[in-house]
Amino acid sequence: MKPIDYRKSTKPGLVPLYIFECAAKLKMKPLTAACAAIVYHRFFKEVKASDYDEFLIAASSLYLAGKIKDDDTVKIRDVINVAYSTLNRGSAPLDLNDEYWAMRDAIVQAELLITRTLSFDLNIELAHKYLLYYMKTLQDWVGADVWNSVPIAKTAASYLQDFHHSPNILKYKPTHVAIGCLSLALQTYGVQVPLTDESDEACMWYKPLVKDFTRENQWEIIEDVIEVYKHEASLKAT
């Protein structure tokens, strides 16, 4: 697959894809990458996108997420070099020249801007811990043989991480996001949870775990996750 030229596309999902490509190159922990995406989405929920350089905000979100999650592997020089080279394919890493220091200053200033725009609320609650708990519970319900016969856990975790490409993730509680992604994984492999009744909302498998989650929430989240893959396919087709 040909690498995406981020400067030549304006399709939906472009900048989040850039965030996760940079995060992979930086060898960020999954939680740090997800945190960066949430910071980015929250910032642009408060401002007009055309007023800011989205790629600069993305780079600064990566750097800020490293601080929020105490991810010591995230160094500002690495963020600068990866963000620059990913946006400018084929370019050599920046030397310690005026361009490097200008980009470093811009990322730091953008970090302050993001922090102020979010009213200094950097308490980012992610759905990952809930997903882990729900999966451990479900594993006991369905039994080890069924659970291990298909990659439910890996698929649910992938759906969750990929959902962070979309600003729609902000519409839902982290508990709801976790259940929605796990539900999609179960449906992907046709796994039926024992002692549940699909025709009765009160008897759905997720009710003992999250009482305020509804079938409507389930389908909304599933549709939003699928939309992420549609945008990604469109981007990679260009």
PDB file of C-alpha atoms in Angstrom:
ATOM      1  CA  MET A   1       0.000   0.000   0.000  1.00  0.00           C
ATOM      2  CA  LYS A   2       1.313   3.411  -0.987  1.00  0.00           C
ATOM      3  CA  PRO A   3       1.878   5.748   1.996  1.00  0.00           C
ATOM      4  CA  ILE A   4      -0.684   8.515   2.291  1.00  0.00           C
ATOM      5  CA  ASP A   5       0.440  12.001   1.307  1.00  0.00           C
ATOM      6  CA  TYR A   6      -1.261  13.911   4.110  1.00  0.00           C
ATOM      7  CA  ARG A   7      -0.736  17.248   2.404  1.00  0.00           C
ATOM      8  CA  LYS A   8      -2.712  16.238  -0.672  1.00  0.00           C
ATOM      9  CA  SER A   9      -5.957  15.006   0.904  1.00  0.00           C
ATOM     10  CA  THR A  10      -8.804  16.621   2.802  1.00  0.00           C
ATOM     11  CA  LYS A  11     -10.912  13.513   3.380  1.00  0.00           C
ATOM     12  CA  PRO A  12     -12.497  12.754   6.780  1.00  0.00           C
ATOM     13  CA  GLY A  13     -10.276  10.884   9.213  1.00  0.00           C
ATOM     14  CA  LEU A  14      -7.022  12.119   7.694  1.00  0.00           C
ATOM     15  CA  VAL A  15      -5.440  13.735  10.765  1.00  0.00           C
ATOM     16  CA  PRO A  16      -6.386  10.969  13.226  1.00  0.00           C
ATOM     17  CA  LEU A  17      -4.761   8.492  10.832  1.00  0.00           C
ATOM     18  CA  TYR A  18      -1.661  10.714  10.930  1.00  0.00           C
ATOM     19  CA  ILE A  19      -1.755  10.678  14.758  1.00  0.00           C
ATOM     20  CA  PHE A  20      -1.790   6.881  14.885  1.00  0.00           C
ATOM     21  CA  GLU A  21       0.889   6.510  12.212  1.00  0.00           C
ATOM     22  CA  CYS A  22       3.137   8.838  14.213  1.00  0.00           C
ATOM     23  CA  ALA A  23       2.270   6.994  17.437  1.00  0.00           C
ATOM     24  CA  ALA A  24       3.282   3.673  15.851  1.00  0.00           C
ATOM     25  CA  LYS A  25       6.598   5.112  14.671  1.00  0.00           C
ATOM     26  CA  LEU A  26       7.203   6.550  18.141  1.00  0.00           C
ATOM     27  CA  LYS A  27       6.420   3.108  19.626  1.00  0.00           C
ATOM     28  CA  MET A  28       3.864   4.726  21.912  1.00  0.00           C
ATOM     29  CA  LYS A  29       1.849   2.595  24.276  1.00  0.00           C
ATOM     30  CA  PRO A  30      -1.715   2.049  22.987  1.00  0.00           C
ATOM     31  CA  LEU A  31      -3.165   4.041  25.886  1.00  0.00           C
ATOM     32  CA  THR A  32      -0.910   7.006  25.110  1.00  0.00           C
ATOM     33  CA  ALA A  33      -1.899   6.962  21.426  1.00  0.00           C
ATOM     34  CA  ALA A  34      -5.595   6.770  22.343  1.00  0.00           C
ATOM     35  CA  CYS A  35      -5.136   9.623  24.805  1.00  0.00           C
ATOM     36  CA  ALA A  36      -3.526  11.755  22.077  1.00  0.00           C
ATOM     37  CA  ALA A  37      -6.524  11.165  19.818  1.00  0.00           C
ATOM     38  CA  ILE A  38      -8.977  12.120  22.584  1.00  0.00           C
ATOM     39  CA  VAL A  39      -7.024  15.318  23.300  1.00  0.00           C
ATOM     40  CA  TYR A  40      -7.103  16.179  19.599  1.00  0.00           C
ATOM     41  CA  HIS A  41     -10.845  15.494  19.244  1.00  0.00           C
ATOM     42  CA  ARG A  42     -11.690  17.422  22.412  1.00  0.00           C
ATOM     43  CA  PHE A  43      -9.706  20.435  21.243  1.00  0.00           C
ATOM     44  CA  PHE A  44     -11.454  20.610  17.872  1.00  0.00           C
ATOM     45  CA  LYS A  45     -14.812  20.134  19.544  1.00  0.00           C
ATOM     46  CA  GLU A  46     -14.223  23.553  21.127  1.00  0.00           C
ATOM     47  CA  VAL A  47     -12.748  25.463  18.178  1.00  0.00           C
ATOM     48  CA  LYS A  48     -13.137  25.936  14.445  1.00  0.00           C
ATOM     49  CA  ALA A  49     -10.823  23.546  12.589  1.00  0.00           C
ATOM     50  CA  SER A  50      -9.971  26.045   9.845  1.00  0.00           C
ATOM     51  CA  ASP A  51      -8.513  28.426  12.448  1.00  0.00           C
ATOM     52  CA  TYR A  52      -5.652  26.082  13.346  1.00  0.00           C
ATOM     53  CA  ASP A  53      -3.005  23.877  11.750  1.00  0.00           C
ATOM     54  CA  GLU A  54      -4.520  20.449  12.427  1.00  0.00           C
ATOM     55  CA  PHE A  55      -1.209  18.646  11.979  1.00  0.00           C
ATOM     56  CA  LEU A  56       0.524  20.914  14.485  1.00  0.00           C
ATOM     57  CA  ILE A  57      -2.268  20.301  16.992  1.00  0.00           C
ATOM     58  CA  ALA A  58      -1.928  16.564  16.295  1.00  0.00           C
ATOM     59  CA  ALA A  59       1.825  16.639  16.987  1.00  0.00           C
ATOM     60  CA  SER A  60       1.281  18.620  20.162  1.00  0.00           C
ATOM     61  CA  SER A  61      -1.474  16.206  21.244  1.00  0.00           C
ATOM     62  CA  LEU A  62       1.010  13.333  20.905  1.00  0.00           C
ATOM     63  CA  TYR A  63       3.545  15.181  23.049  1.00  0.00           C
ATOM     64  CA  LEU A  64       0.938  16.178  25.648  1.00  0.00           C
ATOM     65  CA  ALA A  65      -0.455  12.632  25.829  1.00  0.00           C
ATOM     66  CA  GLY A  66       3.005  11.368  26.716  1.00  0.00           C
ATOM     67  CA  LYS A  67       2.953  13.665  29.744  1.00  0.00           C
ATOM     68  CA  ILE A  68      -0.623  12.818  30.727  1.00  0.00           C
ATOM     69  CA  LYS A  69       0.084   9.067  30.619  1.00  0.00           C
ATOM     70  CA  ASP A  70       3.602   9.337  32.060  1.00  0.00           C
ATOM     71  CA  ASP A  71       4.939   7.626  28.940  1.00  0.00           C
ATOM     72  CA  ASP A  72       8.673   8.289  29.308  1.00  0.00           C
ATOM     73  CA  THR A  73       9.363   6.978  25.802  1.00  0.00           C
ATOM     74  CA  VAL A  74       7.769  10.103  24.284  1.00  0.00           C
ATOM     75  CA  LYS A  75      10.543  12.691  23.811  1.00  0.00           C
ATOM     76  CA  ILE A  76       9.906  16.037  22.152  1.00  0.00           C
ATOM     77  CA  ARG A  77      12.775  15.642  19.672  1.00  0.00           C
ATOM     78  CA  ASP A  78      11.371  12.276  18.557  1.00  0.00           C
ATOM     79  CA  VAL A  79       7.869  13.772  18.227  1.00  0.00           C
ATOM     80  CA  ILE A  80       9.279  16.609  16.089  1.00  0.00           C
ATOM     81  CA  ASN A  81      11.250  14.304  13.787  1.00  0.00           C
ATOM     82  CA  VAL A  82       8.452  11.759  13.356  1.00  0.00           C
ATOM     83  CA  ALA A  83       5.734  14.399  12.901  1.00  0.00           C
ATOM     84  CA  TYR A  84       7.874  16.247  10.346  1.00  0.00           C
ATOM     85  CA  SER A  85       9.012  13.202   8.347  1.00  0.00           C
ATOM     86  CA  THR A  86       5.506  11.665   8.282  1.00  0.00           C
ATOM     87  CA  LEU A  87       4.044  14.891   6.946  1.00  0.00           C
ATOM     88  CA  ASN A  88       6.946  15.429   4.540  1.00  0.00           C
ATOM     89  CA  ARG A  89       7.556  11.992   3.051  1.00  0.00           C
ATOM     90  CA  GLY A  90      11.140  11.293   2.066  1.00  0.00           C
ATOM     91  CA  SER A  91      12.600  14.190   4.040  1.00  0.00           C
ATOM     92  CA  ALA A  92      15.589  13.690   6.298  1.00  0.00           C
ATOM     93  CA  PRO A  93      15.183  14.334  10.039  1.00  0.00           C
ATOM     94  CA  LEU A  94      15.522  17.982  10.935  1.00  0.00           C
ATOM     95  CA  ASP A  95      18.926  19.181  12.030  1.00  0.00           C
ATOM     96  CA  LEU A  96      19.171  21.403  15.075  1.00  0.00           C
ATOM     97  CA  ASN A  97      18.629  24.479  12.944  1.00  0.00           C
ATOM     98  CA  ASP A  98      16.122  27.334  12.851  1.00  0.00           C
ATOM     99  CA  GLU A  99      13.395  25.137  11.334  1.00  0.00           C
ATOM    100  CA  TYR A 100      13.770  22.572  14.134  1.00  0.00           C
ATOM    101  CA  TRP A 101      13.603  25.183  16.895  1.00  0.00           C
ATOM    102  CA  ALA A 102      10.642  26.918  15.225  1.00  0.00           C
ATOM    103  CA  MET A 103       8.718  23.613  15.143  1.00  0.00           C
ATOM    104  CA  ARG A 104       9.697  22.828  18.733  1.00  0.00           C
ATOM    105  CA  ASP A 105       8.447  26.226  19.872  1.00  0.00           C
ATOM    106  CA  ALA A 106       5.222  25.799  17.886  1.00  0.00           C
ATOM    107  CA  ILE A 107       4.507  22.407  19.504  1.00  0.00           C
ATOM    108  CA  VAL A 108       5.115  23.785  22.997  1.00  0.00           C
ATOM    109  CA  GLN A 109       2.926  26.838  22.332  1.00  0.00           C
ATOM    110  CA  ALA A 110       0.207  24.583  20.896  1.00  0.00           C
ATOM    111  CA  GLU A 111       0.402  22.450  24.046  1.00  0.00           C
ATOM    112  CA  LEU A 112      -0.373  25.533  26.153  1.00  0.00           C
ATOM    113  CA  LEU A 113      -3.201  26.472  23.783  1.00  0.00           C
ATOM    114  CA  ILE A 114      -4.730  22.988  24.005  1.00  0.00           C
ATOM    115  CA  THR A 115      -4.474  22.998  27.794  1.00  0.00           C
ATOM    116  CA  ARG A 116      -6.188  26.375  28.084  1.00  0.00           C
ATOM    117  CA  THR A 117      -8.870  25.458  25.536  1.00  0.00           C
ATOM    118  CA  LEU A 118      -9.685  22.331  27.555  1.00  0.00           C
ATOM    119  CA  SER A 119      -9.898  24.502  30.701  1.00  0.00           C
ATOM    120  CA  PHE A 120      -6.899  22.623  32.142  1.00  0.00           C
ATOM    121  CA  ASP A 121      -9.056  19.476  32.365  1.00  0.00           C
ATOM    122  CA  LEU A 122      -6.644  16.777  31.283  1.00  0.00           C
ATOM    123  CA  ASN A 123      -8.346  13.947  33.129  1.00  0.00           C
ATOM    124  CA  ILE A 124      -8.735  11.620  30.159  1.00  0.00           C
ATOM    125  CA  GLU A 125     -10.787   8.537  31.034  1.00  0.00           C
ATOM    126  CA  LEU A 126     -10.298   5.824  28.433  1.00  0.00           C
ATOM    127  CA  ALA A 127     -12.490   2.795  27.800  1.00  0.00           C
ATOM    128  CA  HIS A 128      -9.626   0.295  27.797  1.00  0.00           C
ATOM    129  CA  LYS A 129      -9.786  -0.617  31.499  1.00  0.00           C
ATOM    130  CA  TYR A 130     -13.514  -1.261  31.245  1.00  0.00           C
ATOM    131  CA  LEU A 131     -13.067  -3.411  28.157  1.00  0.00           C
ATOM    132  CA  LEU A 132     -10.484  -5.518  29.969  1.00  0.00           C
ATOM    133  CA  TYR A 133     -12.826  -6.061  32.927  1.00  0.00           C
ATOM    134  CA  TYR A 134     -15.815  -6.916  30.721  1.00  0.00           C
ATOM    135  CA  MET A 135     -13.755  -9.364  28.662  1.00  0.00           C
ATOM    136  CA  LYS A 136     -12.552 -11.182  31.782  1.00  0.00           C
ATOM    137  CA  THR A 137     -16.155 -11.477  32.952  1.00  0.00           C
ATOM    138  CA  LEU A 138     -17.420 -12.700  29.574  1.00  0.00           C
ATOM    139  CA  GLN A 139     -14.629 -15.230  29.304  1.00  0.00           C
ATOM    140  CA  ASP A 140     -16.009 -16.933  32.408  1.00  0.00           C
ATOM    141  CA  TRP A 141     -19.567 -16.806  31.037  1.00  0.00           C
ATOM    142  CA  VAL A 142     -18.907 -18.303  27.603  1.00  0.00           C
ATOM    143  CA  GLY A 143     -16.216 -20.731  28.744  1.00  0.00           C
ATOM    144  CA  ALA A 144     -12.560 -21.051  27.813  1.00  0.00           C
ATOM    145  CA  ASP A 145     -13.192 -23.344  24.813  1.00  0.00           C
ATOM    146  CA  VAL A 146     -15.502 -20.909  23.039  1.00  0.00           C
ATOM    147  CA  TRP A 147     -13.502 -17.846  24.085  1.00  0.00           C
ATOM    148  CA  ASN A 148     -10.220 -19.252  22.792  1.00  0.00           C
ATOM    149  CA  SER A 149     -11.700 -20.599  19.553  1.00  0.00           C
ATOM    150  CA  VAL A 150     -11.871 -17.103  18.014  1.00  0.00           C
ATOM    151  CA  PRO A 151      -9.864 -13.893  18.722  1.00  0.00           C
ATOM    152  CA  ILE A 152     -12.655 -12.001  20.516  1.00  0.00           C
ATOM    153  CA  ALA A 153     -10.326 -10.106  22.864  1.00  0.00           C
ATOM    154  CA  LYS A 154      -7.892  -9.018  20.146  1.00  0.00           C
ATOM    155  CA  THR A 155     -10.711  -7.970  17.820  1.00  0.00           C
ATOM    156  CA  ALA A 156     -12.573  -5.991  20.491  1.00  0.00           C
ATOM    157  CA  ALA A 157      -9.335  -4.212  21.456  1.00  0.00           C
ATOM    158  CA  SER A 158      -8.698  -3.359  17.790  1.00  0.00           C
ATOM    159  CA  TYR A 159     -12.204  -1.970  17.364  1.00  0.00           C
ATOM    160  CA  LEU A 160     -11.736   0.146  20.486  1.00  0.00           C
ATOM    161  CA  GLN A 161      -8.373   1.548  19.411  1.00  0.00           C
ATOM    162  CA  ASP A 162      -9.622   2.262  15.902  1.00  0.00           C
ATOM    163  CA  PHE A 163     -12.733   4.018  17.238  1.00  0.00           C
ATOM    164  CA  HIS A 164     -10.368   6.710  18.544  1.00  0.00           C
ATOM    165  CA  HIS A 165      -9.923   7.819  14.924  1.00  0.00           C
ATOM    166  CA  SER A 166     -13.434   9.295  15.115  1.00  0.00           C
ATOM    167  CA  PRO A 167     -14.593  12.359  17.065  1.00  0.00           C
ATOM    168  CA  ASN A 168     -17.847  10.437  17.591  1.00  0.00           C
ATOM    169  CA  ILE A 169     -16.146   8.568  20.416  1.00  0.00           C
ATOM    170  CA  LEU A 170     -16.681  11.693  22.525  1.00  0.00           C
ATOM    171  CA  LYS A 171     -20.459  11.204  22.330  1.00  0.00           C
ATOM    172  CA  TYR A 172     -20.400   8.146  24.570  1.00  0.00           C
ATOM    173  CA  LYS A 173     -19.391   7.149  28.085  1.00  0.00           C
ATOM    174  CA  PRO A 174     -16.206   5.041  28.220  1.00  0.00           C
ATOM    175  CA  THR A 175     -18.234   2.145  29.669  1.00  0.00           C
ATOM    176  CA  HIS A 176     -20.608   2.303  26.700  1.00  0.00           C
ATOM    177  CA  VAL A 177     -17.744   2.448  24.209  1.00  0.00           C
ATOM    178  CA  ALA A 178     -16.216  -0.686  25.751  1.00  0.00           C
ATOM    179  CA  ILE A 179     -19.486  -2.619  25.614  1.00  0.00           C
ATOM    180  CA  GLY A 180     -20.172  -1.473  22.049  1.00  0.00           C
ATOM    181  CA  CYS A 181     -16.766  -2.639  20.788  1.00  0.00           C
ATOM    182  CA  LEU A 182     -17.054  -5.962  22.629  1.00  0.00           C
ATOM    183  CA  SER A 183     -20.552  -6.461  21.217  1.00  0.00           C
ATOM    184  CA  LEU A 184     -19.260  -5.887  17.685  1.00  0.00           C
ATOM    185  CA  ALA A 185     -16.476  -8.421  18.256  1.00  0.00           C
ATOM    186  CA  LEU A 186     -18.985 -11.028  19.465  1.00  0.00           C
ATOM    187  CA  GLN A 187     -21.165 -10.387  16.430  1.00  0.00           C
ATOM    188  CA  THR A 188     -18.166 -10.585  14.100  1.00  0.00           C
ATOM    189  CA  TYR A 189     -17.559 -14.191  15.139  1.00  0.00           C
ATOM    190  CA  GLY A 190     -21.182 -15.151  15.825  1.00  0.00           C
ATOM    191  CA  VAL A 191     -20.573 -15.868  19.503  1.00  0.00           C
ATOM    192  CA  GLN A 192     -23.734 -16.158  21.590  1.00  0.00           C
ATOM    193  CA  VAL A 193     -23.422 -15.473  25.315  1.00  0.00           C
ATOM    194  CA  PRO A 194     -25.181 -18.230  27.316  1.00  0.00           C
ATOM    195  CA  LEU A 195     -28.404 -17.502  29.225  1.00  0.00           C
ATOM    196  CA  THR A 196     -29.141 -14.301  27.293  1.00  0.00           C
ATOM    197  CA  ASP A 197     -32.193 -13.465  25.231  1.00  0.00           C
ATOM    198  CA  GLU A 198     -31.677 -11.191  22.205  1.00  0.00           C
ATOM    199  CA  SER A 199     -35.424 -10.486  22.024  1.00  0.00           C
ATOM    200  CA  ASP A 200     -35.554  -9.112  25.574  1.00  0.00           C
ATOM    201  CA  GLU A 201     -33.562  -5.965  26.387  1.00  0.00           C
ATOM    202  CA  ALA A 202     -33.533  -6.835  30.107  1.00  0.00           C
ATOM    203  CA  CYS A 203     -31.906 -10.206  29.352  1.00  0.00           C
ATOM    204  CA  MET A 204     -29.054  -8.905  27.193  1.00  0.00           C
ATOM    205  CA  TRP A 205     -25.578  -9.983  28.302  1.00  0.00           C
ATOM    206  CA  TYR A 206     -24.391  -6.429  28.940  1.00  0.00           C
ATOM    207  CA  LYS A 207     -27.137  -5.445  31.417  1.00  0.00           C
ATOM    208  CA  PRO A 208     -25.410  -6.865  34.532  1.00  0.00           C
ATOM    209  CA  LEU A 209     -22.249  -4.995  33.520  1.00  0.00           C
ATOM    210  CA  VAL A 210     -23.635  -1.587  32.484  1.00  0.00           C
ATOM    211  CA  LYS A 211     -27.247  -1.038  33.510  1.00  0.00           C
ATOM    212  CA  ASP A 212     -27.759   2.187  31.523  1.00  0.00           C
ATOM    213  CA  PHE A 213     -26.531   0.712  28.219  1.00  0.00           C
ATOM    214  CA  THR A 214     -29.284   0.098  25.666  1.00  0.00           C
ATOM    215  CA  ARG A 215     -29.655  -1.705  22.360  1.00  0.00           C
ATOM    216  CA  GLU A 216     -29.907   1.720  20.725  1.00  0.00           C
ATOM    217  CA  ASN A 217     -26.508   2.661  22.214  1.00  0.00           C
ATOM    218  CA  GLN A 218     -25.136  -0.618  20.913  1.00  0.00           C
ATOM    219  CA  TRP A 219     -26.158  -0.029  17.309  1.00  0.00           C
ATOM    220  CA  GLU A 220     -25.101   3.633  17.323  1.00  0.00           C
ATOM    221  CA  ILE A 221     -21.593   2.735  18.488  1.00  0.00           C
ATOM    222  CA  ILE A 222     -21.314  -0.171  16.050  1.00  0.00           C
ATOM    223  CA  GLU A 223     -22.354   2.110  13.170  1.00  0.00           C
ATOM    224  CA  ASP A 224     -19.781   4.714  14.232  1.00  0.00           C
ATOM    225  CA  VAL A 225     -16.999   2.119  14.431  1.00  0.00           C
ATOM    226  CA  ILE A 226     -17.863   0.788  10.967  1.00  0.00           C
ATOM    227  CA  GLU A 227     -17.817   4.369   9.658  1.00  0.00           C
ATOM    228  CA  VAL A 228     -14.167   4.633  10.767  1.00  0.00           C
ATOM    229  CA  TYR A 229     -13.237   1.742   8.476  1.00  0.00           C
ATOM    230  CA  LYS A 230     -15.161   3.277   5.592  1.00  0.00           C
ATOM    231  CA  HIS A 231     -13.199   6.534   5.964  1.00  0.00           C
ATOM    232  CA  GLU A 232      -9.918   4.616   6.248  1.00  0.00           C
ATOM    233  CA  ALA A 233     -10.670   2.595   3.109  1.00  0.00           C
ATOM    234  CA  SER A 234     -11.465   5.791   1.242  1.00  0.00           C
ATOM    235  CA  LEU A 235      -8.211   7.399   2.357  1.00  0.00           C
ATOM    236  CA  LYS A 236      -6.078   4.406   1.421  1.00  0.00           C
ATOM    237  CA  ALA A 237      -7.764   4.129  -1.966  1.00  0.00           C
ATOM    238  CA  THR A 238      -6.433   7.556  -2.990  1.00  0.00           C
TER     239      THR A 238
END
